[in-house]
Amino acid sequence: MKENFFRSMTWLHTWVGLLVCWVLLLIFFAGTMSYYRHDISLWTKPELHQNVIQDYDASQVEIELNRAQNYLRLHANGARDWRISFPTDRKPYLSYSWQTQPEEGQRRGKFTEHVVTQGQDQVITDVRQTKGGNFFYRLHFDLHYMPAKIARWIVGFCTMFMLIALISGIVIHKRIFKDFFSFRRNKGSRAWLDAHNVSSVLALPYHLMITYTGLVTLMAMYMPWAVVTAYDGDRKAFSQELRPSRVQVKPVGEAADTIKLASLLPQVRELLGNIPIRQVVVSNPGDKNSRVSVYKDTAEAVTDRRIAIIFDAVDGSLLSKGVEPDSGAQNTHDTLIALHTGRFSEPVLRLFFFLCGVMGCAMIATGTLLWANKIRQKQHKLINQGEKASVGLRLVEGLNLTFIAGLPLAASAFFYANRLLPLDMLNRAQWEANSFFIALAGVAVIACFKRTLPVWRYVLALSGTSLIAIPLLNAMTSNSDLLSNINQAQWSLVGFDSMCLVIGLSILFARTKLVAGIIKQPTGRRPVSHPQSMKQSLLTQTTAIARKEA
């Protein structure tokens, strides 16, 4: 403990933030991009950029179900399940998909998706292998290249540190509202402090919400003792009671014809009313123990719980009305999860969430830069005498360059790999992800040897330019471009290209500020004293002494 409570909180805020800040920056960065993961997925599949985007039409559901069932019976015979996904705001196209039976030693089978064109007269089957927006979504909590369980424990640990840093930051900000209106430009550490304060205070409710709900999403893994005690360690029984409509049924091996899916629509409409259908899933098609699950489109409802209306797929009998027991605890949990994912948000609110996520990245980045500047100032004299900066300072500055300047470059490398890698390349989707980390590692290698201002400017220039060029990349590697997408009202694609332009320009603007000298490092040269200035200084001191004696 320090000599008083305020200094103790300042010490706690500094170190809990610094120890995990770069992992947190990666988590915030990937999570912020995940707000547009379906838009990213659509952009990464240029084969779907023409004649597939459509609005939901309730009058065509019966016809589409008949077509889908006939198509899946022909192309997905023997699959583990069939999935018919109707257009929604996030995925504005009709698709047929299925999952094969898993092979020995595998948890899941191969997933295949075919997309239907707008006139329902053609099915697009040849779509490139890509992770799309799901790469950033999974990176947000699985961190890639490691077992998911270990990664989620690491993310939970860092998130808890983030929550402590936020609370201690509120405690030490005595002038929290005054700091919100203070920003001193070109003042070195003062400028970074003001930027850190503004980005923290402006989106403080969001930061607290997203951090706390992030812990709630995996609370059963972090604190399993209640489940272990109540269910004698049987987590499967707990999951079945928590989500009875999502219990998987196993095939019995007896063949049986699947009922006509369109014949179930009258019962579905009676239960859902005017609520659109989002997805129809047939489990174990062609088996006696087969089920049909109908999911509604939760749209802008805050709780996005997946509750299914379940029918027997052989005789069409209703097994579940899709109404689960009303529980205050469960509703609270589902609401917190929905707040974290933001799936309920309409376009303006989603953009607001995205901007708050960007401010979270800025808060973490400015905090690390502020710490590095302060430590460099303390070592200023030693560095001027020709000694090297401490190992800790060099490590922090290297990590700052890698993650702050390198993450946008890595994201653009992912998008370029999506368009430039050969379509028949083995493990193509994985090599898109590899491109992200290769670009990040390249910046890290540079940071091991040089972390000077010109290097920052170079990496930021490369990041900004590559992002600005993405609309041009799309025009050259697909059958659509920004102007044609505007004319055809394909707003998901327009939004992606526009966002890349805005972010790229913002990075180049930040680079100009670095040119102006916001990040200043000692040059190692001592200031030169001029004879005239020394003479003037001596005269001033003599005059002051004479006045004092008088």
XYZ file of C-alpha atoms in Angstrom:
550
model
C 0.000 0.000 0.000
C 1.054 3.552 -0.685
C 0.990 6.384 1.848
C -2.678 7.219 1.208
C -5.794 5.806 -0.427
C -5.603 8.037 -3.523
C -2.032 7.014 -4.326
C -2.926 3.354 -3.737
C -5.791 3.616 -6.222
C -3.532 5.388 -8.729
C -0.932 2.641 -8.408
C -3.646 -0.035 -8.801
C -5.154 1.699 -11.854
C -1.756 1.988 -13.528
C -0.597 -1.569 -13.056
C -3.805 -3.546 -13.574
C -4.268 -1.579 -16.785
C -0.694 -1.946 -17.998
C -0.228 -5.670 -17.336
C -3.004 -6.788 -19.701
C -3.616 -3.713 -21.853
C -2.331 -5.174 -25.144
C -4.493 -8.293 -24.865
C -7.408 -6.022 -23.957
C -6.697 -3.878 -26.997
C -6.858 -6.973 -29.231
C -10.115 -8.045 -27.534
C -11.673 -4.578 -27.879
C -10.515 -4.258 -31.486
C -11.928 -7.635 -32.550
C -15.104 -7.147 -30.514
C -15.731 -3.733 -32.059
C -15.397 -5.181 -35.552
C -17.792 -7.979 -34.561
C -20.684 -5.516 -34.495
C -20.480 -5.746 -38.301
C -19.442 -9.388 -38.621
C -22.282 -10.295 -41.008
C -21.481 -7.271 -43.183
C -17.821 -8.312 -43.208
C -18.801 -11.887 -44.086
C -20.883 -10.635 -47.009
C -18.021 -8.439 -48.280
C -15.575 -11.352 -48.108
C -17.826 -13.361 -50.466
C -17.898 -11.289 -53.687
C -19.792 -14.127 -55.381
C -22.829 -12.946 -53.385
C -22.598 -9.258 -54.261
C -25.116 -9.424 -57.103
C -28.786 -10.479 -57.079
C -28.854 -12.127 -53.647
C -29.742 -9.307 -51.260
C -33.485 -9.245 -50.673
C -36.122 -8.315 -48.094
C -38.214 -10.775 -46.136
C -41.509 -11.500 -47.890
C -44.016 -13.346 -45.695
C -46.245 -14.140 -48.660
C -43.462 -16.195 -50.272
C -42.536 -18.274 -47.217
C -44.667 -21.261 -48.197
C -43.228 -21.357 -51.740
C -39.677 -20.952 -50.433
C -40.130 -23.765 -47.904
C -41.295 -26.143 -50.626
C -38.356 -25.224 -52.864
C -35.892 -25.492 -49.995
C -37.163 -28.925 -48.901
C -36.958 -30.303 -52.438
C -33.448 -28.874 -52.891
C -32.151 -30.228 -49.585
C -33.698 -33.648 -50.177
C -31.804 -33.785 -53.457
C -28.437 -32.341 -52.378
C -28.200 -33.057 -48.620
C -29.553 -36.570 -48.282
C -28.140 -38.209 -45.150
C -27.043 -34.919 -43.562
C -27.160 -34.393 -39.822
C -29.488 -31.414 -40.225
C -31.053 -29.066 -42.769
C -31.208 -25.299 -42.236
C -33.340 -22.844 -44.169
C -32.366 -19.257 -43.286
C -34.664 -16.422 -44.360
C -33.484 -12.843 -45.047
C -32.959 -10.618 -41.999
C -31.463 -7.176 -41.460
C -28.075 -8.713 -40.634
C -28.055 -11.498 -43.285
C -30.217 -10.135 -46.108
C -30.365 -13.250 -48.272
C -32.094 -16.643 -48.420
C -29.835 -19.666 -47.947
C -29.999 -23.444 -47.713
C -27.363 -25.094 -45.548
C -26.627 -28.424 -43.947
C -24.116 -30.162 -41.746
C -22.857 -33.657 -42.504
C -22.521 -36.370 -39.916
C -19.227 -35.939 -37.998
C -16.483 -38.394 -38.777
C -14.778 -40.431 -36.111
C -12.819 -38.178 -33.761
C -14.581 -34.999 -34.925
C -17.039 -32.950 -32.919
C -18.875 -31.483 -35.892
C -19.385 -32.420 -39.521
C -18.689 -30.301 -42.580
C -20.939 -27.260 -42.962
C -22.167 -26.290 -46.447
C -24.245 -23.248 -47.414
C -25.861 -22.447 -50.766
C -27.325 -18.993 -51.354
C -30.463 -18.374 -53.388
C -30.567 -15.479 -55.866
C -33.173 -12.753 -55.595
C -35.526 -14.247 -58.204
C -35.270 -17.768 -56.660
C -34.248 -19.055 -60.088
C -30.608 -19.837 -59.297
C -28.577 -21.182 -56.384
C -25.001 -20.023 -55.856
C -22.921 -22.996 -54.761
C -19.383 -21.920 -55.617
C -18.422 -19.464 -52.849
C -14.809 -19.027 -51.714
C -13.645 -20.464 -48.436
C -13.377 -17.656 -45.923
C -13.758 -17.068 -42.216
C -15.317 -13.675 -42.913
C -16.531 -11.651 -39.946
C -16.627 -14.774 -37.790
C -12.817 -14.573 -37.604
C -13.000 -11.334 -35.603
C -15.972 -12.622 -33.605
C -14.103 -15.753 -32.503
C -10.830 -13.849 -32.043
C -12.702 -11.616 -29.591
C -12.912 -14.422 -27.011
C -11.020 -17.444 -28.424
C -7.759 -15.615 -29.350
C -6.912 -18.139 -32.120
C -4.071 -20.713 -32.165
C -4.929 -22.041 -28.688
C -7.560 -24.244 -27.025
C -10.817 -22.327 -26.619
C -11.120 -23.053 -22.897
C -7.646 -21.713 -22.100
C -8.256 -18.655 -24.280
C -11.525 -17.878 -22.517
C -9.857 -18.087 -19.123
C -7.216 -15.625 -20.344
C -9.926 -13.301 -21.693
C -11.847 -13.538 -18.412
C -8.717 -12.742 -16.398
C -7.983 -9.688 -18.561
C -11.623 -8.582 -18.405
C -11.576 -8.686 -14.612
C -8.447 -6.518 -14.650
C -10.281 -4.156 -17.001
C -13.184 -3.855 -14.573
C -10.785 -3.086 -11.706
C -9.009 -0.487 -13.854
C -12.325 1.208 -14.686
C -13.479 1.364 -11.064
C -10.110 2.580 -9.778
C -10.014 5.106 -12.625
C -13.357 6.542 -11.508
C -12.065 6.780 -7.925
C -8.888 8.685 -8.825
C -10.658 11.104 -11.211
C -11.567 13.847 -8.784
C -12.283 16.224 -11.662
C -14.007 13.720 -13.914
C -16.435 16.239 -15.455
C -13.849 19.005 -15.759
C -11.430 16.611 -17.454
C -14.101 15.794 -19.990
C -13.904 19.365 -21.311
C -10.104 19.634 -21.166
C -7.876 18.822 -24.100
C -4.439 20.411 -24.381
C -3.053 19.877 -27.843
C 0.657 19.411 -28.586
C 1.527 19.200 -24.885
C 3.289 15.828 -24.842
C 2.142 13.712 -21.889
C -0.574 16.251 -21.056
C -2.150 15.705 -24.471
C -2.153 11.925 -24.001
C -3.607 12.316 -20.495
C -6.431 14.490 -21.827
C -7.103 12.078 -24.694
C -7.175 9.197 -22.203
C -9.599 11.066 -19.944
C -11.953 12.123 -22.746
C -12.121 8.673 -24.365
C -12.691 7.137 -20.917
C -15.349 9.537 -19.630
C -17.268 10.027 -22.854
C -18.092 6.311 -23.204
C -17.814 5.356 -19.517
C -21.316 3.768 -19.266
C -20.517 1.659 -22.330
C -17.107 0.624 -20.964
C -18.648 -0.521 -17.680
C -21.499 -2.324 -19.447
C -19.366 -4.126 -22.021
C -16.794 -5.213 -19.421
C -19.282 -6.514 -16.866
C -21.481 -8.267 -19.447
C -18.352 -9.789 -20.973
C -17.772 -11.569 -17.662
C -21.439 -12.593 -17.500
C -21.275 -14.327 -20.910
C -18.972 -17.009 -19.509
C -19.861 -16.852 -15.815
C -20.852 -20.539 -15.713
C -17.280 -21.408 -16.735
C -15.617 -18.920 -14.383
C -17.846 -19.780 -11.396
C -19.169 -23.337 -11.930
C -19.629 -24.290 -8.275
C -23.382 -23.580 -8.094
C -24.023 -25.776 -11.150
C -21.679 -28.498 -9.884
C -23.441 -28.523 -6.505
C -27.033 -28.344 -7.769
C -26.619 -30.879 -10.589
C -23.938 -33.138 -9.081
C -21.502 -32.087 -11.794
C -23.873 -32.921 -14.667
C -23.515 -29.792 -16.825
C -25.519 -31.401 -19.616
C -28.553 -31.693 -17.348
C -28.137 -28.035 -16.408
C -28.047 -26.994 -20.083
C -31.143 -29.060 -20.877
C -33.109 -27.441 -18.071
C -31.848 -23.976 -18.952
C -32.683 -24.335 -22.675
C -35.209 -27.185 -23.074
C -35.994 -26.175 -26.677
C -32.345 -26.639 -27.722
C -31.915 -30.211 -26.517
C -30.438 -32.279 -29.363
C -32.128 -35.544 -30.288
C -30.245 -38.552 -31.612
C -31.356 -40.615 -34.613
C -32.710 -44.088 -33.952
C -31.725 -45.478 -37.359
C -35.252 -46.163 -38.621
C -36.096 -44.479 -41.936
C -39.198 -42.269 -42.123
C -40.445 -39.637 -44.535
C -40.177 -36.004 -43.431
C -43.449 -34.110 -43.335
C -44.049 -31.290 -45.804
C -42.590 -28.274 -44.004
C -45.068 -25.797 -45.501
C -47.924 -27.722 -43.862
C -46.672 -26.554 -40.444
C -47.066 -22.865 -41.265
C -50.695 -22.479 -39.993
C -49.635 -23.628 -36.508
C -46.534 -21.433 -36.630
C -48.553 -18.356 -37.584
C -51.038 -19.079 -34.828
C -48.212 -19.024 -32.275
C -46.049 -16.217 -33.725
C -48.641 -13.937 -35.295
C -46.955 -11.396 -37.560
C -43.431 -12.077 -36.244
C -41.175 -13.147 -39.165
C -39.499 -16.542 -39.254
C -35.727 -16.382 -39.143
C -34.769 -20.023 -39.583
C -36.208 -23.517 -39.960
C -33.987 -26.421 -38.853
C -34.724 -30.086 -39.524
C -32.711 -32.382 -37.239
C -32.020 -35.944 -38.379
C -33.954 -35.642 -41.667
C -35.245 -38.971 -42.956
C -35.079 -40.592 -39.504
C -38.014 -41.646 -37.314
C -36.676 -39.497 -34.472
C -36.568 -36.254 -36.484
C -37.553 -32.759 -35.324
C -38.457 -29.492 -37.012
C -37.428 -26.330 -35.103
C -38.828 -22.969 -36.169
C -37.010 -19.860 -34.871
C -38.506 -16.399 -34.927
C -36.686 -13.227 -35.880
C -36.090 -11.363 -32.605
C -35.310 -8.203 -34.646
C -34.917 -5.291 -32.207
C -36.042 -7.132 -29.066
C -33.461 -6.649 -26.330
C -33.358 -10.329 -25.390
C -32.257 -12.361 -28.393
C -32.884 -15.759 -26.817
C -33.182 -18.523 -29.431
C -36.486 -20.158 -28.498
C -37.794 -22.670 -31.019
C -41.250 -23.979 -31.832
C -40.657 -27.719 -32.182
C -42.625 -30.244 -34.217
C -42.250 -33.954 -34.813
C -40.871 -34.099 -38.362
C -42.724 -37.339 -39.178
C -46.321 -36.752 -38.064
C -46.219 -32.952 -37.568
C -47.354 -33.019 -33.931
C -46.487 -29.978 -31.824
C -43.857 -30.817 -29.199
C -43.019 -27.348 -27.861
C -44.767 -23.994 -28.260
C -41.501 -22.125 -27.879
C -42.448 -20.649 -24.504
C -39.900 -21.395 -21.811
C -40.496 -20.868 -18.079
C -40.342 -17.179 -17.205
C -37.443 -16.619 -14.811
C -36.258 -13.245 -13.533
C -32.670 -14.470 -13.264
C -32.740 -15.985 -16.753
C -34.310 -12.863 -18.279
C -31.672 -10.695 -16.601
C -28.898 -12.965 -17.878
C -30.273 -12.971 -21.440
C -30.683 -9.190 -21.406
C -27.080 -8.704 -20.303
C -25.876 -11.062 -23.045
C -27.942 -9.151 -25.616
C -26.455 -5.847 -24.428
C -22.972 -7.271 -24.910
C -23.581 -8.610 -28.415
C -25.772 -5.721 -29.575
C -27.734 -7.988 -31.936
C -30.951 -6.135 -31.121
C -29.603 -2.775 -32.264
C -30.891 -1.016 -35.353
C -28.333 0.663 -37.692
C -27.951 3.956 -35.795
C -27.615 2.291 -32.397
C -25.198 -0.274 -33.827
C -23.044 2.552 -35.196
C -23.134 4.148 -31.727
C -21.954 0.867 -30.166
C -19.193 0.681 -32.775
C -17.999 4.227 -32.003
C -18.009 3.456 -28.279
C -15.878 0.399 -29.026
C -13.461 2.607 -30.975
C -13.262 4.926 -27.954
C -12.501 1.890 -25.805
C -9.560 1.105 -28.088
C -8.482 4.765 -27.850
C -8.740 4.666 -24.052
C -6.425 1.646 -23.819
C -3.993 2.951 -26.442
C -3.647 6.427 -24.911
C -3.156 4.897 -21.471
C -0.188 2.840 -22.663
C 1.304 5.785 -24.568
C 0.906 8.003 -21.509
C 2.761 5.520 -19.323
C 5.565 5.128 -21.879
C 5.997 8.911 -22.197
C 6.176 9.368 -18.422
C 8.790 6.650 -17.985
C 10.840 8.039 -20.884
C 10.792 11.493 -19.246
C 12.111 9.966 -16.010
C 14.954 8.317 -17.923
C 15.611 11.428 -19.982
C 18.918 12.308 -18.327
C 20.333 8.799 -18.572
C 19.335 8.518 -22.233
C 20.954 11.906 -22.949
C 24.139 10.611 -21.379
C 24.216 7.831 -23.963
C 22.709 5.001 -21.918
C 19.976 2.752 -23.314
C 16.387 2.976 -22.153
C 15.364 0.332 -19.638
C 14.189 -3.079 -20.845
C 10.699 -2.381 -19.507
C 10.393 0.867 -21.435
C 11.653 -0.693 -24.659
C 9.206 -3.583 -24.231
C 6.245 -1.264 -23.639
C 7.150 0.976 -26.591
C 7.571 -2.069 -28.824
C 4.198 -3.503 -27.810
C 2.597 -0.098 -28.311
C 3.900 0.110 -31.862
C 2.883 -3.496 -32.590
C -0.692 -3.340 -31.353
C -1.692 0.300 -31.729
C -0.281 0.842 -35.209
C -0.219 -2.813 -36.268
C -3.816 -3.963 -35.640
C -5.391 -1.845 -38.432
C -2.653 -3.046 -40.789
C -3.293 -6.661 -39.784
C -7.032 -6.257 -40.424
C -6.384 -4.836 -43.879
C -3.980 -7.740 -44.564
C -6.854 -10.115 -43.755
C -9.120 -8.382 -46.291
C -6.417 -8.299 -48.980
C -5.714 -11.997 -48.430
C -9.414 -12.689 -48.864
C -9.302 -11.277 -52.382
C -5.769 -12.170 -53.512
C -5.215 -15.741 -52.310
C -5.929 -18.434 -54.961
C -9.514 -19.704 -54.745
C -8.419 -23.357 -54.835
C -5.739 -22.904 -52.174
C -5.627 -25.614 -49.504
C -6.842 -24.308 -46.097
C -7.573 -20.975 -47.730
C -9.759 -19.679 -44.889
C -7.055 -20.446 -42.341
C -4.448 -18.629 -44.424
C -6.629 -15.517 -44.320
C -6.350 -15.661 -40.536
C -2.621 -16.403 -40.821
C -2.227 -13.232 -42.915
C -3.634 -11.189 -40.039
C -1.050 -12.515 -37.598
C 1.795 -12.447 -40.117
C 1.247 -8.707 -40.639
C 1.089 -8.184 -36.864
C 4.267 -10.210 -36.389
C 5.987 -8.170 -39.104
C 5.321 -4.963 -37.177
C 6.522 -6.683 -33.989
C 9.838 -7.591 -35.651
C 10.324 -3.963 -36.713
C 9.463 -2.849 -33.158
C 12.225 -5.075 -31.765
C 14.840 -2.949 -33.532
C 13.281 0.498 -33.995
C 10.466 2.319 -32.241
C 11.203 5.866 -33.348
C 8.764 8.462 -34.636
C 9.580 7.770 -38.346
C 8.711 4.090 -37.815
C 5.350 5.053 -36.289
C 4.664 7.325 -39.255
C 5.622 4.600 -41.725
C 3.391 1.910 -40.174
C 0.438 4.285 -39.791
C 0.854 5.471 -43.388
C 0.836 1.860 -44.577
C -2.242 1.047 -42.445
C -4.203 4.114 -43.552
C -3.336 3.775 -47.232
C -4.189 0.068 -47.341
C -7.599 0.712 -45.758
C -8.379 3.600 -48.107
C -7.558 1.343 -51.079
C -10.009 -1.398 -50.016
C -12.951 0.023 -52.082
C -10.605 -0.037 -55.099
C -9.611 -3.629 -54.227
C -13.294 -4.585 -54.142
C -13.922 -2.975 -57.528
C -10.968 -4.820 -59.086
C -11.718 -8.268 -57.634
C -15.523 -8.450 -57.757
C -18.392 -7.588 -60.057
C -19.446 -4.597 -57.948
C -17.985 -1.317 -56.756
C -18.920 1.479 -54.389
C -20.962 3.469 -56.921
C -22.852 0.441 -58.266
C -23.625 -0.699 -54.731
C -25.064 2.740 -53.956
C -27.213 2.597 -57.103
C -28.473 -0.888 -56.186
C -29.035 0.060 -52.499
C -26.701 -2.662 -51.210
C -26.072 -0.735 -48.029
C -24.098 -3.441 -46.225
C -21.412 -3.326 -48.913
C -21.574 0.473 -49.133
C -21.186 0.718 -45.369
C -18.136 -1.558 -45.332
C -16.304 0.368 -48.075
C -17.246 3.717 -46.522
C -16.099 2.617 -43.066
C -12.716 1.557 -44.474
C -12.344 4.964 -46.125
C -13.234 6.849 -42.937
C -10.961 4.771 -40.702
C -8.103 4.977 -43.215
C -8.388 8.746 -43.416
C -8.534 8.964 -39.618
C -5.303 6.973 -39.340
C -3.581 9.258 -41.853
C -4.856 12.253 -39.865
C -3.330 10.722 -36.714
C -0.088 10.321 -38.635
C -0.018 14.056 -39.385
C -0.345 14.734 -35.682
C 2.678 12.548 -35.066
C 4.551 14.584 -37.698
C 3.602 17.668 -35.702
C 5.412 16.119 -32.761
C 2.740 14.847 -30.369
C 4.934 11.825 -29.602
C 8.293 13.256 -28.648
C 11.312 11.214 -27.699
C 14.623 12.568 -26.458
C 17.204 12.737 -29.202
C 20.143 12.069 -26.957
C 21.803 15.423 -27.723
C 22.372 18.046 -25.106
C 21.083 21.546 -25.765
C 23.708 23.985 -27.038
C 24.117 27.213 -25.026
C 24.649 30.400 -27.012
C 27.016 33.063 -25.662
C 24.476 35.851 -26.119
C 21.800 33.987 -24.187
C 24.306 33.178 -21.395
C 25.298 36.864 -21.181
C 21.671 37.934 -20.933
C 20.970 35.319 -18.257
C 23.991 36.455 -16.185
C 22.878 40.093 -16.449
C 19.374 39.192 -15.283
C 20.673 37.269 -12.277
C 23.029 40.136 -11.286
C 20.194 42.653 -11.457
C 17.975 40.439 -9.300
C 20.698 40.082 -6.621
C 21.309 43.837 -6.577
C 17.599 44.572 -6.083
C 17.423 42.039 -3.272
C 20.402 43.623 -1.456
C 18.884 47.071 -1.914
